[in-house]
mmCIF file of C-alpha atoms in Angstrom:
data_model
loop_
_atom_site.group_PDB
_atom_site.id
_atom_site.type_symbol
_atom_site.label_atom_id
_atom_site.label_comp_id
_atom_site.label_asym_id
_atom_site.label_seq_id
_atom_site.Cartn_x
_atom_site.Cartn_y
_atom_site.Cartn_z
ATOM 1 C CA MET N 1 -59.233 -25.092 -37.890
ATOM 2 C CA ASN N 2 -59.298 -21.578 -39.322
ATOM 3 C CA ASP N 3 -56.627 -20.137 -41.594
ATOM 4 C CA GLN N 4 -54.997 -18.097 -38.842
ATOM 5 C CA THR N 5 -54.629 -21.074 -36.527
ATOM 6 C CA ALA N 6 -53.288 -23.206 -39.365
ATOM 7 C CA ARG N 7 -50.505 -20.672 -39.984
ATOM 8 C CA GLY N 8 -49.542 -20.433 -36.326
ATOM 9 C CA VAL N 9 -51.309 -17.158 -35.469
ATOM 10 C CA SER N 10 -53.585 -17.357 -32.466
ATOM 11 C CA ALA N 11 -57.181 -16.232 -32.994
ATOM 12 C CA ILE N 12 -57.678 -12.995 -31.075
ATOM 13 C CA SER N 13 -60.202 -12.676 -28.283
ATOM 14 C CA ARG N 14 -63.280 -10.462 -28.325
ATOM 15 C CA THR N 15 -61.607 -8.064 -25.919
ATOM 16 C CA SER N 16 -58.480 -7.812 -28.070
ATOM 17 C CA LYS N 17 -60.630 -7.125 -31.109
ATOM 18 C CA LEU N 18 -62.557 -4.461 -29.212
ATOM 19 C CA LEU N 19 -59.321 -2.823 -28.060
ATOM 20 C CA LEU N 20 -58.185 -2.623 -31.683
ATOM 21 C CA GLN N 21 -61.533 -1.072 -32.654
ATOM 22 C CA VAL N 22 -61.416 1.504 -29.854
ATOM 23 C CA CYS N 23 -57.858 2.471 -30.821
ATOM 24 C CA ALA N 24 -58.581 2.603 -34.551
ATOM 25 C CA ALA N 25 -61.808 4.584 -34.142
ATOM 26 C CA PRO N 26 -61.688 6.393 -30.775
ATOM 27 C CA ASP N 27 -64.389 8.870 -31.807
ATOM 28 C CA SER N 28 -66.853 6.193 -32.961
ATOM 29 C CA GLN N 29 -69.619 4.667 -30.881
ATOM 30 C CA HIS N 30 -68.757 1.359 -29.180
ATOM 31 C CA SER N 31 -71.659 1.221 -26.708
ATOM 32 C CA SER N 32 -73.203 -2.013 -28.019
ATOM 33 C CA LYS N 33 -69.837 -3.767 -27.887
ATOM 34 C CA PHE N 34 -69.217 -2.591 -24.331
ATOM 35 C CA ALA N 35 -72.716 -3.677 -23.305
ATOM 36 C CA SER N 36 -72.067 -7.228 -24.493
ATOM 37 C CA LEU N 37 -68.963 -7.757 -22.356
ATOM 38 C CA ALA N 38 -69.009 -10.214 -19.488
ATOM 39 C CA GLU N 39 -67.360 -9.243 -16.206
ATOM 40 C CA HIS N 40 -64.197 -11.262 -16.861
ATOM 41 C CA GLU N 41 -63.909 -9.635 -20.284
ATOM 42 C CA TRP N 42 -63.909 -6.185 -18.706
ATOM 43 C CA TYR N 43 -60.963 -7.235 -16.539
ATOM 44 C CA ASP N 44 -59.104 -8.460 -19.594
ATOM 45 C CA LEU N 45 -59.920 -5.335 -21.627
ATOM 46 C CA VAL N 46 -58.776 -2.896 -18.939
ATOM 47 C CA GLU N 47 -55.606 -4.876 -18.274
ATOM 48 C CA GLN N 48 -54.732 -4.952 -21.966
ATOM 49 C CA ALA N 49 -55.413 -1.225 -22.302
ATOM 50 C CA ALA N 50 -53.064 -0.442 -19.408
ATOM 51 C CA SER N 51 -50.271 -2.587 -20.832
ATOM 52 C CA LYS N 52 -50.632 -0.893 -24.232
ATOM 53 C CA ARG N 53 -50.767 2.693 -22.827
ATOM 54 C CA VAL N 54 -54.315 3.361 -24.030
ATOM 55 C CA THR N 55 -56.230 3.320 -20.737
ATOM 56 C CA ILE N 56 -57.384 6.930 -21.066
ATOM 57 C CA VAL N 57 -58.412 6.338 -24.684
ATOM 58 C CA LEU N 58 -60.533 3.409 -23.492
ATOM 59 C CA ASP N 59 -61.985 5.468 -20.637
ATOM 60 C CA ARG N 60 -62.906 8.223 -23.088
ATOM 61 C CA ALA N 61 -64.682 5.685 -25.308
ATOM 62 C CA ILE N 62 -66.593 4.335 -22.294
ATOM 63 C CA ALA N 63 -67.661 7.872 -21.323
ATOM 64 C CA GLN N 64 -68.822 8.543 -24.899
ATOM 65 C CA ALA N 65 -70.814 5.291 -24.878
ATOM 66 C CA GLU N 66 -72.455 6.190 -21.571
ATOM 67 C CA ALA N 67 -73.362 9.657 -22.829
ATOM 68 C CA ALA N 68 -74.896 8.208 -26.000
ATOM 69 C CA SER N 69 -76.840 5.439 -24.252
ATOM 70 C CA GLY N 70 -77.930 7.515 -21.262
ATOM 71 C CA HIS N 71 -76.795 4.957 -18.681
ATOM 72 C CA ARG N 72 -73.634 3.654 -17.062
ATOM 73 C CA MET N 73 -71.863 0.757 -18.684
ATOM 74 C CA ALA N 74 -71.618 -2.343 -16.498
ATOM 75 C CA VAL N 75 -67.944 -1.753 -15.799
ATOM 76 C CA PRO N 76 -66.867 -3.659 -12.659
ATOM 77 C CA GLU N 77 -65.913 -1.319 -9.847
ATOM 78 C CA GLU N 78 -62.410 -2.792 -9.705
ATOM 79 C CA CYS N 79 -61.958 -1.845 -13.359
ATOM 80 C CA ARG N 80 -63.126 1.711 -12.752
ATOM 81 C CA GLU N 81 -60.698 1.964 -9.853
ATOM 82 C CA ALA N 82 -57.865 0.609 -12.012
ATOM 83 C CA ILE N 83 -58.681 3.173 -14.720
ATOM 84 C CA GLU N 84 -58.729 5.957 -12.147
ATOM 85 C CA ASP N 85 -55.362 4.799 -10.770
ATOM 86 C CA GLN N 86 -53.963 4.931 -14.291
ATOM 87 C CA ARG N 87 -55.427 8.400 -14.784
ATOM 88 C CA ARG N 88 -53.706 9.728 -11.651
ATOM 89 C CA MET N 89 -50.418 8.138 -12.630
ATOM 90 C CA ILE N 90 -50.580 9.465 -16.194
ATOM 91 C CA LYS N 91 -51.487 12.947 -14.980
ATOM 92 C CA MET N 92 -48.398 13.073 -12.770
ATOM 93 C CA SER N 93 -46.232 11.493 -15.451
ATOM 94 C CA SER N 94 -47.455 13.928 -18.119
ATOM 95 C CA PHE N 95 -46.538 16.903 -15.956
ATOM 96 C CA GLY N 96 -43.092 15.458 -15.256
ATOM 97 C CA HIS N 97 -42.482 14.797 -18.939
ATOM 98 C CA MET N 98 -43.558 18.324 -19.858
ATOM 99 C CA ILE N 99 -41.161 19.915 -17.350
ATOM 100 C CA ALA N 100 -38.339 17.567 -18.396
ATOM 101 C CA LEU N 101 -38.918 18.420 -22.061
ATOM 102 C CA ILE N 102 -38.930 22.168 -21.435
ATOM 103 C CA GLU N 103 -35.764 22.013 -19.336
ATOM 104 C CA ALA N 104 -33.905 19.763 -21.794
ATOM 105 C CA ALA N 105 -34.839 21.950 -24.765
ATOM 106 C CA ARG N 106 -33.760 25.104 -22.939
ATOM 107 C CA PHE N 107 -30.531 23.501 -21.744
ATOM 108 C CA LEU N 108 -29.478 22.277 -25.189
ATOM 109 C CA LYS N 109 -30.379 25.603 -26.791
ATOM 110 C CA SER N 110 -28.145 27.352 -24.254
ATOM 111 C CA HIS N 111 -25.309 25.256 -25.714
ATOM 112 C CA GLY N 112 -26.145 26.099 -29.311
ATOM 113 C CA ILE N 113 -28.063 22.872 -30.008
ATOM 114 C CA ASP N 114 -31.702 23.136 -31.093
ATOM 115 C CA PRO N 115 -33.285 19.658 -30.813
ATOM 116 C CA ILE N 116 -36.429 18.362 -32.497
ATOM 117 C CA ALA N 117 -38.768 16.435 -30.183
ATOM 118 C CA LEU N 118 -39.922 13.353 -32.085
ATOM 119 C CA LYS N 119 -43.225 11.493 -32.425
ATOM 120 C CA GLY N 120 -45.147 11.646 -29.149
ATOM 121 C CA VAL N 121 -44.454 15.286 -28.257
ATOM 122 C CA ARG N 122 -46.149 16.650 -31.369
ATOM 123 C CA LEU N 123 -48.967 14.128 -30.982
ATOM 124 C CA ALA N 124 -49.656 14.971 -27.350
ATOM 125 C CA TYR N 125 -49.412 18.757 -27.581
ATOM 126 C CA THR N 126 -50.692 19.420 -31.107
ATOM 127 C CA ASP N 127 -52.711 16.574 -32.620
ATOM 128 C CA TYR N 128 -54.545 14.907 -29.720
ATOM 129 C CA PRO N 129 -57.458 16.785 -28.108
ATOM 130 C CA ASP N 130 -55.906 16.216 -24.663
ATOM 131 C CA ALA N 131 -52.216 15.586 -23.939
ATOM 132 C CA GLN N 132 -53.074 12.994 -21.289
ATOM 133 C CA LEU N 133 -54.709 10.824 -23.960
ATOM 134 C CA ARG N 134 -51.185 10.327 -25.347
ATOM 135 C CA PRO N 135 -48.860 9.401 -22.450
ATOM 136 C CA LEU N 136 -45.156 9.651 -23.223
ATOM 137 C CA ARG N 137 -42.788 6.846 -22.275
ATOM 138 C CA ASP N 138 -39.562 8.760 -22.926
ATOM 139 C CA LEU N 139 -38.393 11.856 -24.761
ATOM 140 C CA ASP N 140 -36.663 11.407 -28.118
ATOM 141 C CA LEU N 141 -34.647 14.465 -29.134
ATOM 142 C CA LEU N 142 -33.184 14.543 -32.650
ATOM 143 C CA VAL N 143 -30.046 16.606 -33.229
ATOM 144 C CA PRO N 144 -27.659 16.793 -36.202
ATOM 145 C CA ALA N 145 -25.243 13.849 -36.202
ATOM 146 C CA GLU N 146 -22.241 16.131 -35.722
ATOM 147 C CA GLN N 147 -23.785 17.526 -32.516
ATOM 148 C CA ALA N 148 -24.989 14.271 -30.941
ATOM 149 C CA GLU N 149 -21.917 13.394 -28.899
ATOM 150 C CA ARG N 150 -21.525 16.973 -27.641
ATOM 151 C CA ALA N 151 -25.215 17.107 -26.699
ATOM 152 C CA GLN N 152 -24.790 13.892 -24.718
ATOM 153 C CA SER N 153 -21.604 15.128 -23.052
ATOM 154 C CA VAL N 154 -22.860 18.536 -21.940
ATOM 155 C CA MET N 155 -26.018 17.000 -20.502
ATOM 156 C CA ILE N 156 -24.041 14.485 -18.448
ATOM 157 C CA GLU N 157 -21.471 17.087 -17.359
ATOM 158 C CA SER N 158 -24.253 19.351 -16.094
ATOM 159 C CA GLY N 159 -25.074 16.896 -13.322
ATOM 160 C CA HIS N 160 -28.767 17.122 -14.139
ATOM 161 C CA TYR N 161 -28.635 14.051 -16.372
ATOM 162 C CA GLU N 162 -26.914 10.703 -16.074
ATOM 163 C CA VAL N 163 -26.601 7.601 -18.202
ATOM 164 C CA ALA N 164 -29.508 5.285 -17.451
ATOM 165 C CA PRO N 165 -28.607 2.199 -15.379
ATOM 166 C CA TRP N 166 -29.948 -0.053 -18.154
ATOM 167 C CA ALA N 167 -28.108 1.740 -20.984
ATOM 168 C CA GLU N 168 -25.209 0.187 -22.839
ATOM 169 C CA TYR N 169 -22.031 2.035 -23.727
ATOM 170 C CA TYR N 170 -21.581 3.006 -27.367
ATOM 171 C CA GLY N 171 -20.867 6.018 -29.523
ATOM 172 C CA ILE N 172 -22.363 7.540 -32.625
ATOM 173 C CA GLU N 173 -21.073 4.661 -34.766
ATOM 174 C CA PHE N 174 -23.672 2.313 -33.282
ATOM 175 C CA GLY N 175 -27.419 2.559 -33.715
ATOM 176 C CA HIS N 176 -29.570 5.617 -34.245
ATOM 177 C CA GLN N 177 -29.266 7.171 -30.793
ATOM 178 C CA MET N 178 -26.840 7.758 -27.960
ATOM 179 C CA PRO N 179 -27.118 5.727 -24.722
ATOM 180 C CA GLU N 180 -30.268 6.590 -22.796
ATOM 181 C CA LEU N 181 -30.095 9.376 -20.235
ATOM 182 C CA VAL N 182 -32.240 9.945 -17.174
ATOM 183 C CA ASP N 183 -33.324 13.351 -15.908
ATOM 184 C CA VAL N 184 -32.098 13.043 -12.324
ATOM 185 C CA GLN N 185 -34.768 15.310 -10.841
ATOM 186 C CA HIS N 186 -37.810 14.100 -12.777
ATOM 187 C CA GLY N 187 -36.844 10.501 -13.506
ATOM 188 C CA VAL N 188 -37.700 10.879 -17.196
ATOM 189 C CA SER N 189 -35.766 8.904 -19.806
ATOM 190 C CA ILE N 190 -34.258 11.040 -22.593
ATOM 191 C CA GLU N 191 -32.716 9.747 -25.811
ATOM 192 C CA ILE N 192 -30.462 11.875 -28.000
ATOM 193 C CA HIS N 193 -31.097 10.709 -31.570
ATOM 194 C CA HIS N 194 -28.915 11.421 -34.579
ATOM 195 C CA ARG N 195 -30.914 9.139 -36.898
ATOM 196 C CA LEU N 196 -34.417 7.679 -36.956
ATOM 197 C CA ASN N 197 -33.760 3.999 -37.635
ATOM 198 C CA ALA N 198 -30.757 1.689 -37.538
ATOM 199 C CA ARG N 199 -32.407 -1.387 -39.034
ATOM 200 C CA GLY N 200 -31.205 -1.266 -42.629
ATOM 201 C CA TRP N 201 -33.799 1.094 -44.113
ATOM 202 C CA ALA N 202 -32.051 2.481 -47.193
ATOM 203 C CA GLN N 203 -34.259 5.553 -47.614
ATOM 204 C CA GLU N 204 -33.913 6.696 -43.997
ATOM 205 C CA PRO N 205 -31.812 9.783 -44.916
ATOM 206 C CA GLN N 206 -34.776 11.145 -46.890
ATOM 207 C CA LEU N 207 -37.017 11.194 -43.819
ATOM 208 C CA VAL N 208 -34.238 12.572 -41.592
ATOM 209 C CA GLN N 209 -33.756 15.420 -44.066
ATOM 210 C CA MET N 210 -37.519 16.009 -44.188
ATOM 211 C CA VAL N 211 -37.720 16.192 -40.388
ATOM 212 C CA PHE N 212 -34.960 18.814 -40.225
ATOM 213 C CA GLU N 213 -36.087 20.880 -43.223
ATOM 214 C CA GLN N 214 -39.790 20.978 -42.343
ATOM 215 C CA ALA N 215 -39.548 21.249 -38.546
ATOM 216 C CA GLU N 216 -42.204 23.412 -36.914
ATOM 217 C CA THR N 217 -42.223 25.200 -33.573
ATOM 218 C CA VAL N 218 -44.925 24.704 -30.957
ATOM 219 C CA THR N 219 -45.214 26.394 -27.588
ATOM 220 C CA ILE N 220 -45.274 24.041 -24.599
ATOM 221 C CA GLY N 221 -45.489 25.539 -21.136
ATOM 222 C CA GLY N 222 -44.485 28.902 -22.573
ATOM 223 C CA THR N 223 -41.368 27.446 -24.199
ATOM 224 C CA PRO N 224 -40.869 27.069 -27.977
ATOM 225 C CA VAL N 225 -40.063 23.464 -28.891
ATOM 226 C CA ARG N 226 -39.310 22.189 -32.383
ATOM 227 C CA VAL N 227 -41.302 19.190 -33.649
ATOM 228 C CA PRO N 228 -41.563 17.427 -37.029
ATOM 229 C CA SER N 229 -44.099 18.597 -39.596
ATOM 230 C CA ILE N 230 -47.378 16.687 -39.692
ATOM 231 C CA HIS N 231 -46.323 14.699 -42.803
ATOM 232 C CA ALA N 232 -42.869 13.891 -41.412
ATOM 233 C CA ASN N 233 -44.368 12.751 -38.117
ATOM 234 C CA PHE N 234 -47.033 10.624 -39.844
ATOM 235 C CA LEU N 235 -44.388 8.888 -41.966
ATOM 236 C CA HIS N 236 -42.156 8.385 -38.922
ATOM 237 C CA LEU N 237 -45.073 6.816 -37.029
ATOM 238 C CA VAL N 238 -45.677 4.427 -39.924
ATOM 239 C CA GLU N 239 -41.985 3.512 -40.187
ATOM 240 C CA HIS N 240 -41.571 3.184 -36.428
ATOM 241 C CA ALA N 241 -44.535 0.827 -36.090
ATOM 242 C CA THR N 242 -43.544 -1.383 -39.014
ATOM 243 C CA LEU N 243 -39.897 -1.436 -40.072
ATOM 244 C CA HIS N 244 -38.615 -0.589 -36.606
ATOM 245 C CA HIS N 245 -40.903 -2.512 -34.255
ATOM 246 C CA MET N 246 -42.937 -4.954 -36.357
ATOM 247 C CA PHE N 247 -46.113 -3.596 -34.693
ATOM 248 C CA GLU N 248 -44.887 -4.528 -31.202
ATOM 249 C CA ASN N 249 -45.435 -0.968 -30.005
ATOM 250 C CA GLY N 250 -49.107 -1.980 -30.027
ATOM 251 C CA PRO N 251 -52.439 -0.509 -31.128
ATOM 252 C CA ILE N 252 -51.587 2.967 -29.811
ATOM 253 C CA THR N 253 -50.242 3.633 -33.320
ATOM 254 C CA LEU N 254 -53.792 3.329 -34.673
ATOM 255 C CA THR N 255 -54.952 6.028 -32.259
ATOM 256 C CA ASP N 256 -51.994 8.226 -33.175
ATOM 257 C CA LEU N 257 -52.836 8.026 -36.866
ATOM 258 C CA HIS N 258 -56.532 8.689 -36.195
ATOM 259 C CA PHE N 259 -55.914 11.963 -34.396
ATOM 260 C CA VAL N 260 -53.256 13.100 -36.876
ATOM 261 C CA ALA N 261 -55.615 12.427 -39.791
ATOM 262 C CA LYS N 262 -58.518 14.080 -37.975
ATOM 263 C CA THR N 263 -56.687 17.423 -38.028
ATOM 264 C CA GLY N 264 -57.511 17.556 -41.745
ATOM 265 C CA LYS N 265 -53.971 18.707 -42.533
ATOM 266 C CA ILE N 266 -52.814 15.602 -44.405
ATOM 267 C CA ASP N 267 -52.434 15.991 -48.174
ATOM 268 C CA TRP N 268 -53.102 12.344 -49.005
ATOM 269 C CA PRO N 269 -51.843 12.245 -52.621
ATOM 270 C CA LEU N 270 -48.634 13.981 -51.497
ATOM 271 C CA LEU N 271 -48.179 11.752 -48.444
ATOM 272 C CA ILE N 272 -48.723 8.585 -50.487
ATOM 273 C CA ALA N 273 -46.132 9.802 -53.012
ATOM 274 C CA GLN N 274 -43.689 10.599 -50.195
ATOM 275 C CA ALA N 275 -44.200 7.130 -48.713
ATOM 276 C CA GLU N 276 -43.510 5.542 -52.085
ATOM 277 C CA ALA N 277 -40.303 7.560 -52.532
ATOM 278 C CA MET N 278 -39.131 6.435 -49.081
ATOM 279 C CA GLY N 279 -39.896 2.756 -49.582
ATOM 280 C CA LEU N 280 -42.827 2.936 -47.154
ATOM 281 C CA SER N 281 -45.691 2.093 -49.511
ATOM 282 C CA ARG N 282 -46.235 -1.378 -48.072
ATOM 283 C CA ALA N 283 -45.875 -0.121 -44.525
ATOM 284 C CA LEU N 284 -48.406 2.671 -45.118
ATOM 285 C CA HIS N 285 -50.829 0.298 -46.800
ATOM 286 C CA MET N 286 -50.488 -2.222 -43.986
ATOM 287 C CA VAL N 287 -51.243 0.221 -41.158
ATOM 288 C CA SER N 288 -54.073 1.745 -43.191
ATOM 289 C CA VAL N 289 -55.746 -1.621 -43.829
ATOM 290 C CA LEU N 290 -55.289 -2.649 -40.200
ATOM 291 C CA ALA N 291 -56.945 0.595 -39.127
ATOM 292 C CA PHE N 292 -59.710 0.438 -41.747
ATOM 293 C CA GLN N 293 -60.667 -3.148 -40.941
ATOM 294 C CA ASN N 294 -61.106 -2.087 -37.315
ATOM 295 C CA GLY N 295 -63.400 0.832 -38.065
ATOM 296 C CA ALA N 296 -61.058 3.743 -38.785
ATOM 297 C CA THR N 297 -62.814 6.563 -40.620
ATOM 298 C CA TRP N 298 -59.728 8.465 -41.802
ATOM 299 C CA VAL N 299 -58.374 6.018 -44.383
ATOM 300 C CA PRO N 300 -58.498 7.478 -47.931
ATOM 301 C CA ASP N 301 -60.052 5.420 -50.735
ATOM 302 C CA GLN N 302 -56.747 4.513 -52.353
ATOM 303 C CA LEU N 303 -55.546 2.861 -49.104
ATOM 304 C CA GLN N 304 -58.732 0.974 -48.213
ATOM 305 C CA GLN N 305 -58.282 -1.876 -50.672
ATOM 306 C CA THR N 306 -56.521 -4.985 -49.414
ATOM 307 C CA PRO N 307 -54.192 -6.508 -52.027
ATOM 308 C CA ALA N 308 -53.325 -10.185 -51.639
ATOM 309 C CA ASP N 309 -49.819 -9.520 -50.305
ATOM 310 C CA VAL N 310 -51.142 -7.162 -47.626
ATOM 311 C CA LEU N 311 -53.815 -9.674 -46.585
ATOM 312 C CA GLU N 312 -51.222 -12.433 -46.443
ATOM 313 C CA ASN N 313 -49.184 -10.473 -43.893
ATOM 314 C CA LEU N 314 -52.009 -8.812 -41.982
ATOM 315 C CA ASP N 315 -52.717 -11.449 -39.342
ATOM 316 C CA VAL N 316 -49.092 -11.726 -38.226
ATOM 317 C CA CYS N 317 -49.024 -7.936 -37.715
ATOM 318 C CA ILE N 318 -52.194 -8.105 -35.608
ATOM 319 C CA ASP N 319 -50.681 -10.878 -33.522
ATOM 320 C CA ALA N 320 -47.545 -8.801 -32.895
ATOM 321 C CA ALA N 321 -49.546 -5.666 -32.007
ATOM 322 C CA LEU N 322 -51.471 -7.562 -29.335
ATOM 323 C CA ARG N 323 -48.560 -9.557 -27.923
ATOM 324 C CA ASP N 324 -48.033 -9.561 -24.185
ATOM 325 C CA GLU N 325 -45.220 -7.120 -23.401
ATOM 326 C CA ALA N 326 -43.483 -9.790 -21.321
ATOM 327 C CA LEU N 327 -42.879 -11.760 -24.538
ATOM 328 C CA THR N 328 -41.938 -8.855 -26.802
ATOM 329 C CA GLU N 329 -38.180 -8.966 -26.230
ATOM 330 C CA HIS N 330 -38.125 -12.743 -26.600
ATOM 331 C CA ALA N 331 -40.124 -12.629 -29.821
ATOM 332 C CA ALA N 332 -37.932 -9.867 -31.235
ATOM 333 C CA MET N 333 -34.825 -11.911 -30.539
ATOM 334 C CA LEU N 334 -36.249 -14.989 -32.270
ATOM 335 C CA ARG N 335 -37.325 -12.869 -35.243
ATOM 336 C CA ARG N 336 -33.841 -11.361 -35.617
ATOM 337 C CA ILE N 337 -32.320 -14.840 -35.596
ATOM 338 C CA ALA N 338 -34.863 -16.093 -38.121
ATOM 339 C CA MET N 339 -34.206 -13.115 -40.426
ATOM 340 C CA ARG N 340 -30.456 -13.626 -40.250
ATOM 341 C CA LYS N 341 -30.425 -17.403 -40.565
ATOM 342 C CA GLY N 342 -33.498 -17.933 -42.731
ATOM 343 C CA GLN N 343 -34.698 -20.895 -40.693
ATOM 344 C CA ASN N 344 -36.507 -21.772 -37.504
ATOM 345 C CA PRO N 345 -34.302 -20.969 -34.501
ATOM 346 C CA GLY N 346 -33.495 -24.514 -33.395
ATOM 347 C CA TRP N 347 -30.540 -25.639 -31.322
ATOM 348 C CA LYS N 348 -27.957 -25.260 -34.131
ATOM 349 C CA THR N 349 -29.070 -21.702 -34.779
ATOM 350 C CA ALA N 350 -29.049 -21.040 -31.031
ATOM 351 C CA LEU N 351 -25.466 -22.274 -30.818
ATOM 352 C CA ARG N 352 -24.271 -20.128 -33.741
ATOM 353 C CA ALA N 353 -26.052 -17.051 -32.390
ATOM 354 C CA ALA N 354 -24.719 -17.673 -28.903
ATOM 355 C CA VAL N 355 -21.064 -17.681 -30.003
ATOM 356 C CA THR N 356 -21.091 -14.891 -32.623
ATOM 357 C CA PRO N 357 -20.995 -11.480 -30.938
ATOM 358 C CA THR N 358 -20.781 -8.160 -32.734
ATOM 359 C CA PRO N 359 -17.676 -6.106 -31.947
ATOM 360 C CA LEU N 360 -19.800 -3.141 -30.855
ATOM 361 C CA LYS N 361 -21.774 -5.291 -28.434
ATOM 362 C CA LEU N 362 -18.557 -6.415 -26.754
ATOM 363 C CA ALA N 363 -17.286 -2.835 -26.807
ATOM 364 C CA SER N 364 -20.433 -1.649 -25.073
ATOM 365 C CA ILE N 365 -19.857 -4.117 -22.244
ATOM 366 C CA MET N 366 -16.188 -3.109 -21.867
ATOM 367 C CA ARG N 367 -16.992 0.591 -22.376
ATOM 368 C CA VAL N 368 -14.322 0.975 -25.035
ATOM 369 C CA SER N 369 -14.443 2.019 -28.695
ATOM 370 C CA GLY N 370 -15.744 -0.415 -31.292
ATOM 371 C CA ASP N 371 -12.273 -1.180 -32.700
ATOM 372 C CA ASN N 372 -10.408 -1.545 -29.382
ATOM 373 C CA PRO N 373 -8.946 -5.075 -29.009
ATOM 374 C CA LEU N 374 -9.777 -4.956 -25.294
ATOM 375 C CA ARG N 375 -13.414 -5.490 -26.245
ATOM 376 C CA TRP N 376 -12.759 -9.236 -26.491
ATOM 377 C CA LEU N 377 -12.226 -9.390 -22.729
ATOM 378 C CA ALA N 378 -16.030 -9.090 -22.505
ATOM 379 C CA TYR N 379 -16.593 -12.258 -24.535
ATOM 380 C CA PRO N 380 -17.197 -14.657 -21.592
ATOM 381 C CA ALA N 381 -19.755 -12.306 -20.030
ATOM 382 C CA TRP N 382 -21.476 -11.771 -23.385
ATOM 383 C CA LEU N 383 -21.584 -15.501 -24.073
ATOM 384 C CA LEU N 384 -23.309 -16.199 -20.779
ATOM 385 C CA GLN N 385 -25.741 -13.311 -21.256
ATOM 386 C CA ARG N 386 -26.620 -14.359 -24.798
ATOM 387 C CA GLY N 387 -27.162 -17.984 -23.934
ATOM 388 C CA ARG N 388 -29.482 -17.130 -21.059
ATOM 389 C CA ALA N 389 -31.507 -14.740 -23.213
ATOM 390 C CA TYR N 390 -31.899 -17.189 -26.063
ATOM 391 C CA PHE N 391 -32.964 -20.193 -24.021
ATOM 392 C CA SER N 392 -35.274 -17.983 -21.982
ATOM 393 C CA ALA N 393 -36.873 -16.975 -25.269
ATOM 394 C CA ARG N 394 -37.223 -20.575 -26.346
ATOM 395 C CA ARG N 395 -39.043 -21.398 -23.112
ATOM 396 C CA ALA N 396 -41.285 -18.325 -23.296
ATOM 397 C CA VAL N 397 -42.509 -18.696 -26.877
ATOM 398 C CA ASP N 398 -44.618 -21.623 -28.004
ATOM 399 C CA LYS N 399 -42.872 -24.217 -30.163
ATOM 400 C CA ASN N 400 -45.120 -23.160 -33.052
ATOM 401 C CA ASP N 401 -43.772 -19.614 -32.737
ATOM 402 C CA ASN N 402 -44.306 -16.977 -35.360
ATOM 403 C CA SER N 403 -40.704 -15.831 -35.769
ATOM 404 C CA LEU N 404 -40.297 -17.097 -39.333
ATOM 405 C CA ARG N 405 -43.533 -15.475 -40.503
ATOM 406 C CA GLU N 406 -42.647 -12.222 -38.756
ATOM 407 C CA ALA N 407 -39.210 -12.275 -40.357
ATOM 408 C CA ALA N 408 -40.809 -12.835 -43.764
ATOM 409 C CA THR N 409 -43.217 -9.945 -43.139
ATOM 410 C CA MET N 410 -40.327 -7.674 -42.132
ATOM 411 C CA HIS N 411 -38.506 -8.563 -45.377
ATOM 412 C CA TRP N 412 -41.688 -7.892 -47.343
ATOM 413 C CA LEU N 413 -42.201 -4.494 -45.677
ATOM 414 C CA ARG N 414 -38.606 -3.440 -46.319
ATOM 415 C CA GLU N 415 -38.891 -4.224 -49.990
ATOM 416 C CA GLY N 416 -41.203 -1.261 -50.442
#
């Protein structure tokens, strides 16, 4: 039994390892690794790439391998067709996202609100060599906290946007964003953010200030759109992957960091100092080591070493990054319980969690303010919903689940 298995982390497959390597080093040669794949491994690789939003990155790596070797890789025809289907879908989606972004930016500016498009927008239109290599899932628009509710209201009142069917009801007092909106014409999800993280990160205001103060303007479809500076975006990517999502947003983060670093615009001593000031040193070191161990060429010397505490937490981060999306919500729920209770989520913990709602959660169900006594009328519905979610999670995750280790890693990351 190897060390990973002994600690409850499943050994990753060859295809998962290759996907990590392609994402960490998308400009490197992977031809020999592709050539060694069996047919069933190709199916697994392409399926994983699609679920992690890196199909076009994988396709680009295959094309580079074929150009270098002078012959076609033995990619099953069904896999090539699946990749082509993804390409068509991403091409249409990218165009829809671009139009939705332009229209939302113009609309908010017409109401005196100048949003900053976070993370993926800068990546797709500035840092990546091709916007379609970086598909967008939704559009995150950061506005000053005092303008967030008005931005949400004017968008809904316009009739061009509506609250998403899956969104919960809450105001600025809850979380880091307003309830999700949907662009009625283009079907694109839009989130009005007034913060970057609502998970107890003490130094968050420093990064929020940096995003606003150092915002840059790029031209997209003839329209000026504000985006974070390259340092602010890099730090936000690191924070988002670690403190916010515990690597469950997948290996696409490794590709993001590769193309940002490849621009040559990162001042590494300055960025490392900024990360330290924001309590992101461990997070930065973790993503850097994960990238470096999978072939990344951008990692500076001072981030290539693997201290014992980083190594101790590395495998659980890899496991989370490769997790099947169908289990992500379940795993996140178990991890939150483990972090709060400090123990494995057994039946006693399940019972306590199932009967202890937050006032804002009840308020979101009743669509009232967080301090309105009427929120308690939602308690029976919340209790049923919570119980179903928890026991579904218990069935979905193996009894030797990783929630305690992930909770410990999250605590370790947040400590600096």
